[in-house]
Amino acid sequence: MNPSTSFKNKMSRRMKKYSCMLHEETGIAEACKSKYLMVCNAGLVSGIKQDSIVDVFSKYSIQRVLMVPGKSYSFVELASDEVANQAINDINGKLVLPEVKGPLYLLLVEKRTFSVAEMHSWIIQCLPDLPEKPSDDERVFYTFKSSLLETVLQCTYALGCPDFTWPLYKPNPKSGASHSLFFPEEAIFLDHPRFATLTRNIRERRGEKVAINLPIFKDKNTPSPFIEDFSILGDDGESARAALPDHVYLDAMGFGMGCCRGDDTY
């Protein structure tokens, strides 16, 4: 195999890896024509600063840069599709940054309605400013707009929401991956099999459902002991045995890793 063919094959494998990673982590797909670029191996985790990205793309009429917290990649918007193609031809696999210790790799990416990478970035930035828990009848709305992809994320914070999926789905404790009394199967991210598979494997290896018990805050109106009746939800006795007195009981992976992690498990 001549060196040119070997280089092309290596580049093809590398770009396929980055394309799969992009779609898996953000839901964004690679594009054939776009003015948006993913800088695949230059991000905050790589020790790259935004100024370095701006310097690289300055002659390509760079419009915006998105540095994603906790990720080794970043995104840039250039002036046009044609300029982005020129940047690909000039930089991809050729230009070396000292901080990266190797050449930069670029992908053309689609402009889509919303990406998990954006949500991760926004939530990390806004968490210190979130309000205290609202009252029973109060809802707090936040709207975040990405200056790069011009997409909008709308968040609602409330004390609780019994029917939290749209369309509305009900839990089925007799089937599905989690057998949860509270968490519908459809609320698990179904676009990738690993989430439902992980949920099912943990339940089957334990020989029982996940059991999360959170101590309650007691006031003068709290029954003592505080014990919930799960029979009305279809419990066959498993949840009643797993639930601790004076605790709030939860029985699905979605209440733990799926909702409370700071990384991209959605």
mmCIF file with all atom_site columns, C-alpha atoms in Angstrom, residues 1-84:
data_model
loop_
_atom_site.group_PDB
_atom_site.id
_atom_site.type_symbol
_atom_site.label_atom_id
_atom_site.label_alt_id
_atom_site.label_comp_id
_atom_site.label_asym_id
_atom_site.label_entity_id
_atom_site.label_seq_id
_atom_site.pdbx_PDB_ins_code
_atom_site.Cartn_x
_atom_site.Cartn_y
_atom_site.Cartn_z
_atom_site.occupancy
_atom_site.B_iso_or_equiv
_atom_site.pdbx_formal_charge
_atom_site.auth_seq_id
_atom_site.auth_comp_id
_atom_site.auth_asym_id
_atom_site.auth_atom_id
_atom_site.pdbx_PDB_model_num
ATOM 1  C CA . MET A 1 1  ? 0.000   0.000  0.000  1.00 0.00 ? 1  MET A CA 1
ATOM 2  C CA . ASN A 1 2  ? 1.467   3.357  -0.987 1.00 0.00 ? 2  ASN A CA 1
ATOM 3  C CA . PRO A 1 3  ? 1.767   6.141  1.649  1.00 0.00 ? 3  PRO A CA 1
ATOM 4  C CA . SER A 1 4  ? -0.994  8.217  0.063  1.00 0.00 ? 4  SER A CA 1
ATOM 5  C CA . THR A 1 5  ? -3.540  5.380  0.254  1.00 0.00 ? 5  THR A CA 1
ATOM 6  C CA . SER A 1 6  ? -2.507  4.542  3.812  1.00 0.00 ? 6  SER A CA 1
ATOM 7  C CA . PHE A 1 7  ? -2.981  8.173  4.881  1.00 0.00 ? 7  PHE A CA 1
ATOM 8  C CA . LYS A 1 8  ? -6.435  8.352  3.278  1.00 0.00 ? 8  LYS A CA 1
ATOM 9  C CA . ASN A 1 9  ? -7.556  5.141  4.982  1.00 0.00 ? 9  ASN A CA 1
ATOM 10 C CA . LYS A 1 10 ? -6.301  6.364  8.342  1.00 0.00 ? 10 LYS A CA 1
ATOM 11 C CA . MET A 1 11 ? -8.088  9.692  7.892  1.00 0.00 ? 11 MET A CA 1
ATOM 12 C CA . SER A 1 12 ? -11.300 7.924  6.884  1.00 0.00 ? 12 SER A CA 1
ATOM 13 C CA . ARG A 1 13 ? -11.284 5.747  10.010 1.00 0.00 ? 13 ARG A CA 1
ATOM 14 C CA . ARG A 1 14 ? -10.515 8.700  12.249 1.00 0.00 ? 14 ARG A CA 1
ATOM 15 C CA . MET A 1 15 ? -13.253 10.898 10.777 1.00 0.00 ? 15 MET A CA 1
ATOM 16 C CA . LYS A 1 16 ? -15.779 8.068  11.057 1.00 0.00 ? 16 LYS A CA 1
ATOM 17 C CA . LYS A 1 17 ? -14.891 7.751  14.750 1.00 0.00 ? 17 LYS A CA 1
ATOM 18 C CA . TYR A 1 18 ? -15.406 11.470 15.330 1.00 0.00 ? 18 TYR A CA 1
ATOM 19 C CA . SER A 1 19 ? -18.671 11.456 13.379 1.00 0.00 ? 19 SER A CA 1
ATOM 20 C CA . CYS A 1 20 ? -20.042 8.594  15.504 1.00 0.00 ? 20 CYS A CA 1
ATOM 21 C CA . MET A 1 21 ? -18.915 10.311 18.709 1.00 0.00 ? 21 MET A CA 1
ATOM 22 C CA . LEU A 1 22 ? -20.578 13.562 17.648 1.00 0.00 ? 22 LEU A CA 1
ATOM 23 C CA . HIS A 1 23 ? -23.914 11.914 16.908 1.00 0.00 ? 23 HIS A CA 1
ATOM 24 C CA . GLU A 1 24 ? -23.858 9.758  20.035 1.00 0.00 ? 24 GLU A CA 1
ATOM 25 C CA . GLU A 1 25 ? -23.018 12.601 22.410 1.00 0.00 ? 25 GLU A CA 1
ATOM 26 C CA . THR A 1 26 ? -24.972 15.473 20.869 1.00 0.00 ? 26 THR A CA 1
ATOM 27 C CA . GLY A 1 27 ? -27.432 14.095 18.327 1.00 0.00 ? 27 GLY A CA 1
ATOM 28 C CA . ILE A 1 28 ? -25.818 16.298 15.659 1.00 0.00 ? 28 ILE A CA 1
ATOM 29 C CA . ALA A 1 29 ? -25.101 14.590 12.345 1.00 0.00 ? 29 ALA A CA 1
ATOM 30 C CA . GLU A 1 30 ? -22.232 15.101 9.945  1.00 0.00 ? 30 GLU A CA 1
ATOM 31 C CA . ALA A 1 31 ? -23.205 17.221 6.935  1.00 0.00 ? 31 ALA A CA 1
ATOM 32 C CA . CYS A 1 32 ? -22.110 17.262 3.303  1.00 0.00 ? 32 CYS A CA 1
ATOM 33 C CA . LYS A 1 33 ? -22.561 21.012 3.059  1.00 0.00 ? 33 LYS A CA 1
ATOM 34 C CA . SER A 1 34 ? -22.541 23.436 5.977  1.00 0.00 ? 34 SER A CA 1
ATOM 35 C CA . LYS A 1 35 ? -20.891 26.540 7.376  1.00 0.00 ? 35 LYS A CA 1
ATOM 36 C CA . TYR A 1 36 ? -20.689 24.891 10.811 1.00 0.00 ? 36 TYR A CA 1
ATOM 37 C CA . LEU A 1 37 ? -17.580 22.932 11.762 1.00 0.00 ? 37 LEU A CA 1
ATOM 38 C CA . MET A 1 38 ? -16.756 20.617 14.614 1.00 0.00 ? 38 MET A CA 1
ATOM 39 C CA . VAL A 1 39 ? -13.123 20.923 15.679 1.00 0.00 ? 39 VAL A CA 1
ATOM 40 C CA . CYS A 1 40 ? -12.921 17.286 16.699 1.00 0.00 ? 40 CYS A CA 1
ATOM 41 C CA . ASN A 1 41 ? -9.844  17.238 18.919 1.00 0.00 ? 41 ASN A CA 1
ATOM 42 C CA . ALA A 1 42 ? -9.541  20.786 20.235 1.00 0.00 ? 42 ALA A CA 1
ATOM 43 C CA . GLY A 1 43 ? -11.686 21.748 23.206 1.00 0.00 ? 43 GLY A CA 1
ATOM 44 C CA . LEU A 1 44 ? -11.564 22.772 26.833 1.00 0.00 ? 44 LEU A CA 1
ATOM 45 C CA . VAL A 1 45 ? -10.548 19.279 27.990 1.00 0.00 ? 45 VAL A CA 1
ATOM 46 C CA . SER A 1 46 ? -7.660  19.397 25.501 1.00 0.00 ? 46 SER A CA 1
ATOM 47 C CA . GLY A 1 47 ? -6.406  22.572 27.155 1.00 0.00 ? 47 GLY A CA 1
ATOM 48 C CA . ILE A 1 48 ? -7.403  24.704 24.167 1.00 0.00 ? 48 ILE A CA 1
ATOM 49 C CA . LYS A 1 49 ? -8.558  28.261 24.746 1.00 0.00 ? 49 LYS A CA 1
ATOM 50 C CA . GLN A 1 50 ? -11.110 30.056 22.617 1.00 0.00 ? 50 GLN A CA 1
ATOM 51 C CA . ASP A 1 51 ? -8.469  32.528 21.416 1.00 0.00 ? 51 ASP A CA 1
ATOM 52 C CA . SER A 1 52 ? -6.502  29.663 19.855 1.00 0.00 ? 52 SER A CA 1
ATOM 53 C CA . ILE A 1 53 ? -9.559  28.536 17.871 1.00 0.00 ? 53 ILE A CA 1
ATOM 54 C CA . VAL A 1 54 ? -10.201 32.102 16.738 1.00 0.00 ? 54 VAL A CA 1
ATOM 55 C CA . ASP A 1 55 ? -6.585  32.429 15.570 1.00 0.00 ? 55 ASP A CA 1
ATOM 56 C CA . VAL A 1 56 ? -6.806  29.219 13.520 1.00 0.00 ? 56 VAL A CA 1
ATOM 57 C CA . PHE A 1 57 ? -9.963  30.289 11.693 1.00 0.00 ? 57 PHE A CA 1
ATOM 58 C CA . SER A 1 58 ? -9.413  34.053 11.561 1.00 0.00 ? 58 SER A CA 1
ATOM 59 C CA . LYS A 1 59 ? -8.722  34.106 7.818  1.00 0.00 ? 59 LYS A CA 1
ATOM 60 C CA . TYR A 1 60 ? -11.922 32.142 7.143  1.00 0.00 ? 60 TYR A CA 1
ATOM 61 C CA . SER A 1 61 ? -14.255 34.903 8.364  1.00 0.00 ? 61 SER A CA 1
ATOM 62 C CA . ILE A 1 62 ? -15.081 33.173 11.637 1.00 0.00 ? 62 ILE A CA 1
ATOM 63 C CA . GLN A 1 63 ? -18.452 34.230 13.037 1.00 0.00 ? 63 GLN A CA 1
ATOM 64 C CA . ARG A 1 64 ? -18.809 32.379 16.340 1.00 0.00 ? 64 ARG A CA 1
ATOM 65 C CA . VAL A 1 65 ? -17.095 29.818 18.562 1.00 0.00 ? 65 VAL A CA 1
ATOM 66 C CA . LEU A 1 66 ? -18.717 27.388 21.011 1.00 0.00 ? 66 LEU A CA 1
ATOM 67 C CA . MET A 1 67 ? -16.425 25.832 23.625 1.00 0.00 ? 67 MET A CA 1
ATOM 68 C CA . VAL A 1 68 ? -18.312 22.953 25.271 1.00 0.00 ? 68 VAL A CA 1
ATOM 69 C CA . PRO A 1 69 ? -17.605 22.430 29.005 1.00 0.00 ? 69 PRO A CA 1
ATOM 70 C CA . GLY A 1 70 ? -16.104 19.046 29.806 1.00 0.00 ? 70 GLY A CA 1
ATOM 71 C CA . LYS A 1 71 ? -15.485 18.106 26.166 1.00 0.00 ? 71 LYS A CA 1
ATOM 72 C CA . SER A 1 72 ? -12.420 17.749 23.968 1.00 0.00 ? 72 SER A CA 1
ATOM 73 C CA . TYR A 1 73 ? -14.114 19.300 20.929 1.00 0.00 ? 73 TYR A CA 1
ATOM 74 C CA . SER A 1 74 ? -15.522 22.684 19.962 1.00 0.00 ? 74 SER A CA 1
ATOM 75 C CA . PHE A 1 75 ? -17.687 24.205 17.232 1.00 0.00 ? 75 PHE A CA 1
ATOM 76 C CA . VAL A 1 76 ? -17.183 27.156 14.909 1.00 0.00 ? 76 VAL A CA 1
ATOM 77 C CA . GLU A 1 77 ? -19.411 28.985 12.476 1.00 0.00 ? 77 GLU A CA 1
ATOM 78 C CA . LEU A 1 78 ? -17.769 30.422 9.373  1.00 0.00 ? 78 LEU A CA 1
ATOM 79 C CA . ALA A 1 79 ? -19.090 32.929 6.857  1.00 0.00 ? 79 ALA A CA 1
ATOM 80 C CA . SER A 1 80 ? -20.414 30.430 4.297  1.00 0.00 ? 80 SER A CA 1
ATOM 81 C CA . ASP A 1 81 ? -20.479 26.808 3.170  1.00 0.00 ? 81 ASP A CA 1
ATOM 82 C CA . GLU A 1 82 ? -17.763 27.553 0.630  1.00 0.00 ? 82 GLU A CA 1
ATOM 83 C CA . VAL A 1 83 ? -15.459 29.057 3.254  1.00 0.00 ? 83 VAL A CA 1
ATOM 84 C CA . ALA A 1 84 ? -16.026 26.052 5.519  1.00 0.00 ? 84 ALA A CA 1
#
